[in-house]
Coordinates of N, CA and C in Angstrom, one line a residue:
M1058 N 0.4 -1.6 -0.3 CA 0.2 -0.1 0.7 C 1.0 1.3 0.0
N1059 N 1.1 1.8 -1.3 CA 1.6 3.5 -1.1 C 0.7 4.6 0.2
I1060 N 1.2 4.8 1.0 CA 0.2 5.7 2.3 C 0.4 7.0 1.5
P1061 N -0.3 8.0 1.5 CA 0.1 9.1 1.4 C 0.0 9.8 3.1
E1062 N 1.2 10.9 2.1 CA 1.8 12.0 2.9 C 0.9 12.7 2.8
A1063 N 0.7 13.5 5.1 CA 0.3 14.2 4.5 C 1.5 15.9 4.9
L1064 N 0.4 17.3 4.4 CA 1.5 17.8 4.7 C 1.6 18.5 6.2
F1065 N 0.9 18.6 7.0 CA 1.4 19.2 8.0 C 0.5 17.9 10.1
T1066 N -0.9 17.4 9.1 CA -1.5 16.3 10.2 C -0.1 15.3 10.7
G1067 N -0.1 15.7 12.0 CA 0.6 14.7 12.7 C 2.3 14.6 12.4
K1068 N 2.2 16.0 12.1 CA 4.1 16.3 12.0 C 4.8 16.2 13.2
N1069 N 3.5 17.8 13.8 CA 3.9 17.6 15.2 C 3.7 17.1 15.8
N1070 N 4.3 15.6 17.4 CA 4.6 14.6 17.8 C 4.9 14.7 18.4
I1071 N 4.2 14.7 19.9 CA 4.2 14.8 21.1 C 3.3 12.6 21.6
Y1072 N 4.7 12.4 21.6 CA 4.6 10.4 22.0 C 4.4 11.0 23.7
F1073 N 3.7 9.7 24.7 CA 4.1 9.8 25.6 C 3.5 7.5 26.4
Q1074 N 5.0 7.6 26.8 CA 4.6 6.3 28.0 C 3.1 5.9 27.3
Q1075 N 2.9 7.2 28.8 CA 1.5 5.8 29.5 C 1.4 7.7 29.7
I1076 N 0.1 8.3 29.4 CA -0.4 9.5 30.0 C -1.6 10.1 30.3
D1077 N -3.1 10.5 31.2 CA -4.5 10.1 31.8 C -5.0 10.2 30.6
S1078 N -4.9 10.9 29.7 CA -5.8 11.2 28.5 C -5.8 11.8 27.0
T1079 N -4.8 11.5 26.2 CA -4.3 12.5 25.2 C -4.9 13.6 24.9
N1080 N -6.7 13.5 24.7 CA -8.2 14.3 24.3 C -7.2 16.1 25.7
T1081 N -7.5 15.0 27.4 CA -6.7 15.6 28.1 C -5.5 16.8 28.3
Y1082 N -4.9 16.2 27.7 CA -3.2 17.0 27.5 C -3.2 18.0 26.2
A1083 N -4.0 17.0 25.1 CA -4.0 17.8 24.8 C -4.7 19.2 24.3
M1084 N -5.8 19.5 25.6 CA -6.9 20.1 25.5 C -6.1 21.2 26.3
D1085 N -5.1 20.8 26.9 CA -4.6 21.7 28.9 C -3.2 22.6 28.0
M1086 N -3.1 21.6 26.3 CA -1.8 22.3 26.1 C -2.2 23.8 25.4
I1087 N -4.1 23.5 24.6 CA -4.3 25.0 23.9 C -4.6 25.4 24.5
S1088 N -4.9 25.4 26.2 CA -5.7 26.1 26.9 C -4.4 27.4 27.6
K1089 N -2.5 26.9 27.5 CA -1.7 27.0 27.6 C -0.9 27.6 26.8
T1090 N -1.3 27.3 25.9 CA -0.3 28.0 24.1 C -0.2 27.4 23.3
N1091 N -0.1 27.8 22.3 CA -0.4 28.5 21.2 C 0.2 26.6 19.8
P1092 N -0.4 25.0 20.2 CA 0.4 24.2 19.3 C 0.1 24.7 18.2
P1093 N 1.1 24.1 16.5 CA 0.5 23.8 15.4 C -0.5 23.0 15.5
E1094 N -0.9 23.6 14.0 CA -2.3 23.0 14.0 C -2.0 21.5 13.8
G1095 N -3.2 20.8 13.3 CA -2.4 18.7 13.2 C -1.6 18.4 14.0
T1096 N -1.3 18.6 15.4 CA -0.5 18.7 16.1 C -0.7 17.3 16.7
C1097 N -0.4 16.5 17.2 CA -0.9 15.1 17.7 C -0.7 14.8 19.1
V1098 N -1.4 14.1 19.8 CA -0.4 13.2 20.5 C -1.0 12.0 21.4
R1099 N 0.5 11.5 21.6 CA -0.5 9.9 21.2 C 0.5 9.3 22.0
T1100 N -0.1 7.6 23.0 CA 0.5 7.2 23.9 C 0.2 5.5 23.8
D1101 N 1.0 5.3 24.5 CA 1.0 4.1 24.2 C 0.1 2.8 25.4
Y1102 N -0.7 4.4 26.8 CA -1.1 3.2 27.7 C -2.1 4.9 27.6
Q1103 N -3.0 4.0 28.0 CA -4.2 5.7 29.1 C -4.5 4.9 30.4
T1104 N -4.3 5.9 31.4 CA -5.1 6.0 33.0 C -6.7 6.1 32.9
A1105 N -6.7 7.3 32.5 CA -8.4 7.9 32.8 C -8.8 7.7 30.5
G1106 N -8.6 6.8 29.8 CA -9.4 7.6 28.4 C -10.1 7.6 28.3
K1107 N -10.8 8.6 26.9 CA -11.9 8.8 27.2 C -13.3 8.5 26.4
G1108 N -13.7 8.1 26.6 CA -15.4 8.2 25.2 C -16.0 8.5 25.6
Q1109 N -16.9 8.6 24.0 CA -18.6 9.6 24.6 C -18.9 9.1 26.2
I1110 N -19.3 10.4 26.6 CA -20.4 10.0 27.3 C -20.2 10.4 28.9
G1111 N -18.6 10.3 28.7 CA -17.7 10.1 29.7 C -17.7 9.0 30.3
R1112 N -18.2 7.9 28.9 CA -17.3 6.9 29.3 C -16.1 6.5 28.9
Y1113 N -15.3 5.3 30.1 CA -14.0 5.8 30.0 C -13.6 4.4 28.7
W1114 N -12.4 4.5 28.1 CA -12.1 4.0 27.0 C -10.9 3.0 27.5
Q1115 N -11.3 1.5 27.0 CA -10.4 1.1 27.4 C -8.9 0.3 26.5
S1116 N -8.2 -0.3 27.4 CA -6.8 0.1 25.7 C -5.8 -0.6 26.3
E1117 N -5.3 -2.0 25.6 CA -4.3 -2.8 26.6 C -2.8 -1.9 25.9
T1118 N -2.3 -1.6 27.1 CA -0.9 -1.4 26.5 C -0.4 -1.1 25.6
G1119 N 0.7 -0.7 24.5 CA 1.2 -0.8 22.7 C 0.4 -1.4 22.0
K1120 N -0.9 -2.3 22.2 CA -1.9 -3.3 20.8 C -2.4 -1.7 20.4
N1121 N -2.8 -1.5 20.6 CA -3.6 -0.5 19.4 C -3.8 1.7 19.5
V1122 N -4.0 2.1 18.7 CA -3.7 3.1 18.0 C -4.6 4.2 19.3
L1123 N -4.2 5.6 20.0 CA -4.4 6.4 20.9 C -4.4 7.3 20.3
I1124 N -4.7 8.6 20.1 CA -4.0 9.4 19.4 C -5.3 10.9 19.9
S1125 N -5.2 12.2 19.8 CA -6.1 13.1 19.5 C -4.7 14.3 18.8
Y1126 N -5.6 15.2 17.7 CA -5.3 15.9 17.2 C -5.3 17.1 17.5
I1127 N -5.0 18.2 17.1 CA -5.3 19.7 17.5 C -5.7 20.6 16.0
F1128 N -7.0 20.6 15.9 CA -7.4 21.5 14.6 C -8.4 23.5 15.0
Y1129 N -7.5 23.5 14.3 CA -8.6 25.1 14.5 C -9.4 26.3 12.8
P1130 N -10.6 25.1 13.1 CA -11.8 25.6 12.6 C -12.5 26.8 12.0
H1131 N -11.6 27.8 12.4 CA -12.2 29.2 12.6 C -12.9 29.2 11.0
C1132 N -13.0 27.9 10.3 CA -14.2 28.6 8.9 C -15.5 28.3 9.4
I1133 N -16.1 27.1 10.1 CA -16.6 26.8 10.4 C -17.6 27.7 11.0
K1134 N -19.5 27.3 11.2 CA -20.0 28.1 12.2 C -20.1 26.8 13.5
A1135 N -20.4 27.5 15.0 CA -20.5 26.5 15.8 C -22.1 25.4 15.2
T1136 N -23.0 26.0 14.4 CA -24.0 25.3 14.2 C -23.1 24.4 13.4
D1137 N -22.5 24.2 13.1 CA -22.0 23.3 11.6 C -21.3 22.7 12.6
Q1138 N -21.0 22.3 13.9 CA -19.7 21.7 14.0 C -20.1 20.2 14.0
F1139 N -21.2 19.3 13.6 CA -21.2 17.8 13.3 C -20.1 18.0 12.2
Y1140 N -20.6 18.5 11.8 CA -18.7 18.2 10.4 C -17.6 17.8 11.1
L1141 N -17.7 18.0 12.1 CA -15.8 17.3 12.4 C -16.3 16.0 13.2
N1142 N -17.2 16.1 13.6 CA -17.8 14.3 13.7 C -18.4 13.7 11.9
I1143 N -18.2 14.1 11.7 CA -18.3 13.8 10.0 C -17.0 13.7 9.7
M1144 N -16.4 14.7 9.7 CA -14.9 14.2 9.4 C -13.7 13.4 9.8
S1145 N -14.2 12.9 10.9 CA -13.5 12.7 11.3 C -13.8 11.2 12.0
G1146 N -15.6 10.6 11.7 CA -15.7 9.7 11.2 C -14.9 9.0 9.7
L1147 N -15.5 9.7 8.9 CA -14.4 9.1 8.0 C -13.6 9.1 7.9
A1148 N -12.0 9.4 7.9 CA -11.0 9.9 8.0 C -10.5 8.0 8.7
V1149 N -11.9 8.1 9.6 CA -11.0 6.9 10.4 C -11.4 5.6 10.1
R1150 N -12.6 5.9 8.8 CA -13.6 4.6 8.3 C -11.8 4.4 7.3
N1151 N -12.4 5.4 6.2 CA -11.5 5.5 5.1 C -10.2 4.8 5.5
T1152 N -9.6 5.2 6.8 CA -8.8 4.3 7.5 C -8.9 2.8 7.1
L1153 N -9.5 2.4 8.4 CA -9.4 1.2 8.7 C -10.2 0.4 7.4
S1154 N -10.2 0.9 6.5 CA -11.4 0.0 4.5 C -10.0 -0.8 3.7
H1155 N -8.1 -0.3 4.7 CA -7.5 -0.8 4.0 C -7.2 -1.9 4.5
W1156 N -7.3 -2.4 5.2 CA -7.3 -3.7 6.6 C -9.2 -4.8 6.5
I1157 N -9.9 -3.5 6.0 CA -10.5 -4.2 6.3 C -12.2 -4.0 5.5
P1158 N -12.9 -5.0 5.2 CA -12.8 -4.2 3.7 C -14.2 -3.5 3.9
E1159 N -15.7 -4.3 5.0 CA -16.4 -3.6 5.7 C -16.8 -3.3 6.7
V1160 N -16.5 -1.8 7.1 CA -16.5 -0.8 7.6 C -17.1 0.2 7.1
K1161 N -18.3 0.0 8.8 CA -19.3 2.0 8.6 C -18.6 2.4 9.8
I1162 N -20.1 3.8 9.6 CA -20.2 4.6 10.6 C -21.3 4.4 11.7
K1163 N -21.4 4.0 13.1 CA -22.0 4.0 13.3 C -22.8 5.1 14.1
W1164 N -23.8 6.3 13.8 CA -24.2 7.0 13.9 C -23.4 7.7 15.7
P1165 N -23.0 8.4 16.6 CA -22.1 9.5 15.2 C -21.7 9.5 15.0
N1166 N -20.7 8.7 15.4 CA -18.9 8.6 14.9 C -18.0 7.5 15.5
D1167 N -18.8 6.1 15.7 CA -18.4 4.6 16.1 C -18.3 4.0 15.4
I1168 N -17.1 3.1 14.4 CA -16.9 2.7 13.4 C -16.9 1.1 14.1
Y1169 N -17.6 0.4 13.1 CA -18.1 -1.0 13.2 C -17.3 -1.3 12.1
A1170 N -17.1 -2.4 12.3 CA -16.6 -4.0 11.8 C -18.0 -5.2 11.7
G1171 N -18.6 -4.6 11.4 CA -19.7 -4.9 11.1 C -20.6 -5.2 12.0
N1172 N -20.9 -6.4 12.8 CA -21.8 -5.3 14.1 C -21.0 -4.9 15.6
K1173 N -19.4 -5.1 15.5 CA -18.4 -4.9 16.6 C -17.8 -3.2 16.4
K1174 N -17.8 -3.2 18.1 CA -16.6 -1.7 16.9 C -15.4 -2.2 17.5
I1175 N -14.7 -1.1 16.2 CA -13.6 -1.0 16.2 C -13.2 -0.2 16.4
A1176 N -14.2 1.3 16.7 CA -12.9 2.6 17.1 C -13.8 3.0 17.3
G1177 N -13.4 4.5 18.3 CA -15.0 6.0 19.5 C -13.5 7.1 18.5
I1178 N -14.5 7.7 18.3 CA -14.1 9.1 18.2 C -14.7 10.3 19.7
L1179 N -13.8 10.8 20.1 CA -14.2 11.9 21.1 C -13.8 13.5 20.7
V1180 N -15.2 14.0 20.1 CA -14.4 15.0 19.0 C -14.6 16.7 20.9
Q1181 N -13.8 17.5 20.4 CA -13.9 18.3 21.8 C -14.0 19.6 21.0
N1182 N -15.2 20.6 20.9 CA -14.5 22.1 20.3 C -14.6 22.8 21.7
V1183 N -13.7 24.5 21.5 CA -13.4 25.1 22.4 C -14.4 26.4 21.3
L1184 N -15.8 27.2 21.3 CA -16.3 28.1 21.1 C -15.6 29.4 21.5
R1185 N -16.1 30.3 20.7 CA -16.1 31.6 20.5 C -16.8 32.4 19.4
G1186 N -17.8 32.5 20.7 CA -18.9 33.1 19.7 C -20.1 32.4 18.5
T1187 N -20.1 32.2 17.7 CA -20.7 31.8 17.2 C -19.3 31.1 16.1
Q1188 N -18.4 31.2 16.7 CA -17.7 30.6 15.4 C -16.7 29.3 16.7
I1189 N -15.7 27.7 16.3 CA -14.8 27.0 16.2 C -13.6 27.3 16.8
K1190 N -13.2 27.7 17.6 CA -11.9 28.1 18.2 C -11.0 27.2 17.6
T1191 N -11.3 26.5 18.6 CA -9.9 24.9 18.4 C -11.0 24.1 19.1
T1192 N -10.6 22.7 17.9 CA -11.8 21.6 18.2 C -10.0 20.3 18.7
V1193 N -10.6 19.5 19.6 CA -9.1 17.7 20.1 C -9.9 16.9 18.9
I1194 N -9.8 15.8 18.3 CA -9.8 15.1 17.7 C -9.5 13.6 18.2
G1195 N -10.4 13.5 19.5 CA -9.6 11.3 20.2 C -10.3 10.8 19.6
I1196 N -8.9 10.4 19.0 CA -9.2 8.5 18.2 C -8.8 8.0 18.6
G1197 N -9.2 6.4 18.7 CA -9.2 5.4 19.8 C -9.7 4.2 18.6
I1198 N -8.7 3.3 18.9 CA -8.7 2.0 17.8 C -7.8 0.8 17.8
N1199 N -8.9 0.7 18.1 CA -8.6 -1.2 18.6 C -7.6 -1.7 17.2
V1200 N -6.6 -2.2 17.5 CA -6.1 -2.9 15.8 C -5.3 -4.4 16.5
N1201 N -4.4 -4.2 17.6 CA -3.9 -5.9 17.8 C -3.8 -6.1 19.2
Q1202 N -5.5 -6.0 19.1 CA -5.1 -6.3 20.6 C -6.9 -7.6 20.3
I1203 N -5.9 -8.2 21.0 CA -7.0 -9.6 21.1 C -8.6 -10.0 22.0
L1204 N -8.3 -10.0 23.8 CA -8.5 -10.4 24.2 C -9.3 -8.8 24.9
F1205 N -11.0 -8.8 25.5 CA -11.9 -7.4 25.6 C -12.2 -7.8 27.4
P1206 N -12.1 -7.2 28.2 CA -13.2 -7.2 29.2 C -14.3 -7.8 28.7
V1207 N -15.1 -8.7 29.8 CA -16.2 -9.4 29.8 C -17.2 -7.9 29.2
D1208 N -17.1 -7.1 30.1 CA -18.2 -6.3 30.3 C -18.3 -4.8 29.3
I1209 N -17.6 -5.2 28.4 CA -18.0 -4.2 26.7 C -17.9 -4.9 26.1
P1210 N -19.6 -4.8 25.8 CA -21.0 -5.2 24.7 C -20.3 -6.4 23.7
N1211 N -18.8 -5.2 22.4 CA -19.3 -6.2 21.7 C -17.8 -4.9 20.7
P1212 N -16.3 -5.6 21.2 CA -15.7 -5.4 21.3 C -15.1 -6.1 19.9
T1213 N -14.3 -6.1 18.8 CA -13.5 -5.8 18.3 C -12.2 -5.1 17.7
S1214 N -11.5 -6.0 16.7 CA -9.6 -5.5 16.3 C -9.3 -5.7 15.0
V1215 N -8.6 -5.0 14.8 CA -8.0 -5.8 13.1 C -7.7 -6.9 12.8
A1216 N -7.0 -6.7 14.1 CA -6.2 -8.4 14.4 C -6.7 -9.5 14.2
I1217 N -8.5 -9.1 15.2 CA -9.2 -10.7 14.9 C -9.9 -10.4 13.1
E1218 N -10.2 -9.0 12.6 CA -10.8 -9.3 11.7 C -10.2 -9.8 10.8
T1219 N -8.7 -9.7 10.5 CA -8.4 -10.1 9.2 C -7.2 -10.9 10.4
G1220 N -7.5 -11.6 11.0 CA -6.2 -13.1 12.0 C -4.7 -11.9 11.5
K1221 N -4.5 -11.1 11.2 CA -2.6 -10.4 11.9 C -2.7 -9.3 12.1
F1222 N -1.2 -9.1 12.6 CA -1.4 -7.9 13.5 C -0.6 -6.9 12.6
A1223 N -0.8 -5.7 13.2 CA -1.1 -5.0 12.2 C 0.1 -4.0 12.5
D1224 N 0.9 -3.1 11.3 CA 2.0 -2.3 12.3 C 0.6 -0.8 12.8
L1225 N 1.2 0.2 13.4 CA 0.7 0.9 13.8 C 0.4 2.3 13.5
E1226 N 1.8 2.3 12.9 CA 2.8 3.1 12.3 C 1.9 3.5 10.6
K1227 N 1.9 2.3 10.0 CA 1.2 2.3 9.3 C -0.2 2.8 9.1
I1228 N -0.7 2.8 10.2 CA -2.4 3.0 10.7 C -2.4 4.6 11.0
I1229 N -1.5 5.1 11.8 CA -0.9 6.8 11.9 C -1.2 7.4 10.5
L1230 N -0.6 6.9 10.5 CA 0.3 7.9 8.5 C -1.0 8.1 8.0
W1231 N -2.0 6.4 8.0 CA -3.5 7.2 6.7 C -4.0 7.4 7.4
L1232 N -4.3 7.8 8.8 CA -5.3 8.5 9.9 C -5.2 9.9 9.4
S1233 N -3.5 10.9 9.4 CA -3.4 11.5 9.4 C -3.2 12.2 8.0
A1234 N -3.6 11.4 7.1 CA -3.5 12.0 6.0 C -4.9 12.1 5.2
G1235 N -5.9 10.6 6.1 CA -6.7 11.2 6.0 C -7.6 12.0 6.6
L1236 N -7.0 12.3 7.5 CA -8.3 13.7 8.3 C -8.3 15.1 7.6
E1237 N -6.2 15.1 7.2 CA -5.5 16.1 6.4 C -6.6 16.4 5.1
H1238 N -7.0 15.3 4.7 CA -8.4 15.2 3.4 C -9.3 15.6 2.8
Q1239 N -9.3 15.4 5.1 CA -11.8 15.9 4.8 C -11.5 17.3 5.9
Y1240 N -10.3 17.5 6.3 CA -10.5 18.9 6.8 C -10.0 19.6 5.3
F1241 N -9.3 20.2 4.5 CA -9.1 20.7 3.3 C -10.7 20.5 2.8
L1242 N -11.5 19.5 3.2 CA -12.7 19.7 2.6 C -14.0 20.6 3.3
L1243 N -13.4 20.3 4.3 CA -14.0 21.0 5.1 C -14.4 21.9 4.9
K1244 N -12.9 22.6 5.1 CA -12.5 24.1 5.1 C -12.6 25.0 3.5
K1245 N -13.2 24.7 2.4 CA -13.6 24.4 1.2 C -15.1 24.4 1.1
H1246 N -16.2 24.0 1.9 CA -17.3 23.8 3.3 C -18.2 22.9 1.7
S1247 N -16.9 22.3 1.6 CA -17.5 20.6 0.9 C -18.8 19.8 1.6
F1248 N -19.9 19.9 2.1 CA -20.8 19.7 3.3 C -21.7 18.4 2.6
D1249 N -21.8 19.5 1.6 CA -23.1 17.9 0.4 C -22.0 17.2 -0.3
I1250 N -20.6 17.1 0.1 CA -19.4 16.2 -0.4 C -19.5 14.7 0.9
M1251 N -19.4 15.9 1.7 CA -19.3 15.0 3.1 C -20.0 14.4 3.5
K1252 N -21.2 15.0 3.6 CA -22.6 14.4 3.8 C -22.7 13.4 3.1
M1253 N -23.1 13.0 2.0 CA -23.6 11.6 0.7 C -22.5 10.8 1.4
D1254 N -20.6 11.4 1.2 CA -19.5 9.7 1.5 C -20.6 9.8 3.0
Y1255 N -20.3 9.9 4.1 CA -20.9 9.3 5.1 C -21.8 9.1 5.1
L1256 N -23.0 9.7 4.4 CA -24.3 8.8 4.9 C -24.0 7.2 3.7
N1257 N -23.4 6.9 3.1 CA -23.2 6.3 2.0 C -22.6 5.1 3.0
H1258 N -21.6 5.1 4.1 CA -21.4 4.6 5.4 C -21.3 4.7 6.1
L1259 N -22.9 5.3 6.5 CA -23.8 4.6 7.4 C -24.0 3.2 8.1
Y1260 N -24.1 3.1 8.5 CA -23.5 2.2 9.9 C -25.2 1.9 10.0
R1261 N -26.2 1.0 9.0 CA -27.6 -0.2 9.0 C -28.7 2.1 8.8
L1262 N -28.3 2.1 7.8 CA -28.8 3.3 6.7 C -29.9 2.5 6.0
N1263 N -31.4 2.8 6.4 CA -32.1 1.4 5.9 C -33.1 0.9 6.2
E1264 N -31.8 0.4 7.2 CA -32.0 -1.3 8.1 C -33.5 -0.9 9.1
W1265 N -34.8 -1.5 8.3 CA -34.9 -1.6 10.0 C -35.0 -2.0 11.2
T1266 N -34.6 -1.7 12.7 CA -34.1 -1.5 13.9 C -34.4 -1.2 14.6
T1267 N -34.1 -1.8 15.8 CA -35.1 -1.8 17.2 C -34.3 -0.6 18.1
F1268 N -34.5 0.9 18.1 CA -34.1 1.5 19.3 C -34.5 1.9 20.8
C1269 N -34.5 2.2 20.9 CA -34.5 3.1 22.7 C -34.6 4.3 22.8
T1270 N -35.7 4.6 23.9 CA -35.5 6.0 24.2 C -35.8 5.7 26.0
D1271 N -36.0 6.6 26.9 CA -35.4 6.9 28.0 C -37.4 7.1 28.2
T1272 N -37.7 8.0 27.7 CA -39.6 7.2 27.2 C -39.8 7.4 26.6
T1273 N -40.2 6.5 25.4 CA -40.4 5.7 24.5 C -40.4 4.3 25.6
G1274 N -39.2 3.7 25.4 CA -39.0 2.4 25.4 C -38.5 2.2 24.2
D1275 N -38.5 0.9 23.7 CA -38.0 0.1 22.0 C -39.0 0.5 21.9
F1276 N -38.8 0.1 20.2 CA -39.5 1.4 18.9 C -38.6 0.5 18.1
I1277 N -39.5 0.3 16.2 CA -38.2 0.1 15.4 C -38.8 0.9 14.5
A1278 N -38.3 1.6 13.6 CA -37.9 2.6 13.1 C -36.5 2.0 12.1
R1279 N -36.2 3.2 10.9 CA -35.1 2.5 10.1 C -34.3 4.6 9.6
I1280 N -33.3 4.0 9.2 CA -32.2 5.2 9.7 C -32.4 6.4 8.1
T1281 N -32.8 7.3 7.2 CA -33.5 8.3 6.7 C -31.6 8.7 6.3
G1282 N -31.4 9.3 6.9 CA -30.8 10.4 6.9 C -30.0 11.3 8.8
I1283 N -29.8 12.3 8.7 CA -28.9 13.3 9.5 C -30.0 14.7 8.6
D1284 N -29.8 15.4 10.0 CA -30.3 16.6 9.3 C -29.7 17.7 9.8
A1285 N -29.5 18.8 9.8 CA -28.3 20.1 9.9 C -27.8 20.5 10.8
Q1286 N -27.9 19.9 11.9 CA -27.2 20.2 12.9 C -26.8 18.4 13.3
G1287 N -27.0 17.4 12.4 CA -26.1 16.0 12.9 C -27.2 15.1 13.1
K1288 N -28.4 15.8 13.7 CA -29.2 14.5 14.1 C -29.6 14.0 13.3
L1289 N -30.1 12.9 14.2 CA -30.3 11.6 13.3 C -32.1 11.3 13.0
L1290 N -32.4 11.2 12.1 CA -33.9 10.9 11.0 C -34.3 9.2 10.6
L1291 N -35.6 9.5 11.7 CA -35.8 8.5 11.3 C -36.9 7.9 11.2
Q1292 N -37.5 6.6 10.3 CA -38.8 6.9 9.6 C -39.6 5.7 10.7
L1293 N -41.0 6.1 11.9 CA -41.1 5.1 12.0 C -42.1 4.1 11.1
E1294 N -42.6 3.1 12.0 CA -43.7 2.0 11.0 C -44.4 2.9 10.3
N1295 N -45.9 3.9 11.2 CA -46.8 5.1 10.3 C -46.3 5.3 9.9
E1296 N -44.6 5.8 9.7 CA -44.1 6.3 8.1 C -44.4 7.6 8.8
T1297 N -43.8 8.3 10.1 CA -43.9 8.9 10.9 C -42.7 9.3 10.7
T1298 N -41.7 11.3 10.8 CA -39.9 10.9 10.3 C -39.8 11.4 11.7
V1299 N -38.7 11.1 12.7 CA -38.6 12.0 13.8 C -37.4 12.0 13.8
S1300 N -36.9 12.7 14.6 CA -35.6 13.2 15.0 C -34.5 13.3 15.8
F1301 N -33.0 13.4 16.7 CA -33.1 12.7 17.6 C -31.3 12.7 17.4
G1302 N -30.9 14.0 19.1 CA -29.8 14.3 19.1 C -29.4 12.8 19.9
F1303 N -27.5 14.0 20.2 CA -26.5 12.5 21.0 C -27.1 12.7 22.3
R1304 N -27.3 11.8 22.5 CA -27.5 10.4 24.4 C -29.1 10.6 23.8
E1305 N -30.6 11.3 24.0 CA -31.3 10.9 23.6 C -31.9 9.4 22.8
L1306 N -31.1 8.4 22.3 CA -31.6 7.9 21.3 C -30.6 6.5 21.6
T1307 N -30.8 5.0 21.8 CA -30.3 3.8 22.1 C -29.7 3.2 20.7
F1308 N -29.3 2.3 20.2 CA -29.3 1.4 19.2 C -29.5 -0.3 19.5
K1309 N -30.9 -0.8 20.2 CA -30.9 -2.1 20.1 C -29.6 -3.5 19.9
M1310 N -28.9 -3.4 20.2 CA -27.7 -4.9 19.5 C -28.7 -5.8 18.9

């Protein structure tokens, strides 16, 4: 595989053998200094890795990609910040597609191989008025880990899916180049292109699926798309269309 080279993303590479959280370190950096755009913070092991909704991201030492990138997307408004989720989701999905043939993005931005989670993304933005001042994109990819704790419901890894161990450095190079490509599209406001690509790879798009909310309990619907703010659009069995924001909805596996 000929790996494309990023112009600036990942070039300023800060490495720790162990750290509490790459996202926490990156957020602290931008609060105190002005690191170059594309700076990445990576580690072999996180003692307090962050997942979505305050969850802990579990990873075995030295087996996986644990990395956070810093960008300054002043070009987009705070109302369009979901495109940073699209940008990062596509970059991770496209990276893993070089090892695994069928990779999907589970809304908003978990990455699935089949019905199992192979990667997670945490996007943290700092807003200034109506603009985005900075963003930190934290990415955890299960690469060479084979065994996972029993309380993790549906994990998988590149090694499990392919039967082979993969080179972490190659994955990071693909990832940095992929993020940069999507970032250039973002800066050009190529939102339609990005959204179409995201939908083309969206997990369970147009498939009847059981969902759950705290207020309604279980119900059956199918995903038809996302709205301008990134909310998930569902068509119910009575053909009514409803929308849900992040943390308002659970997929039933």
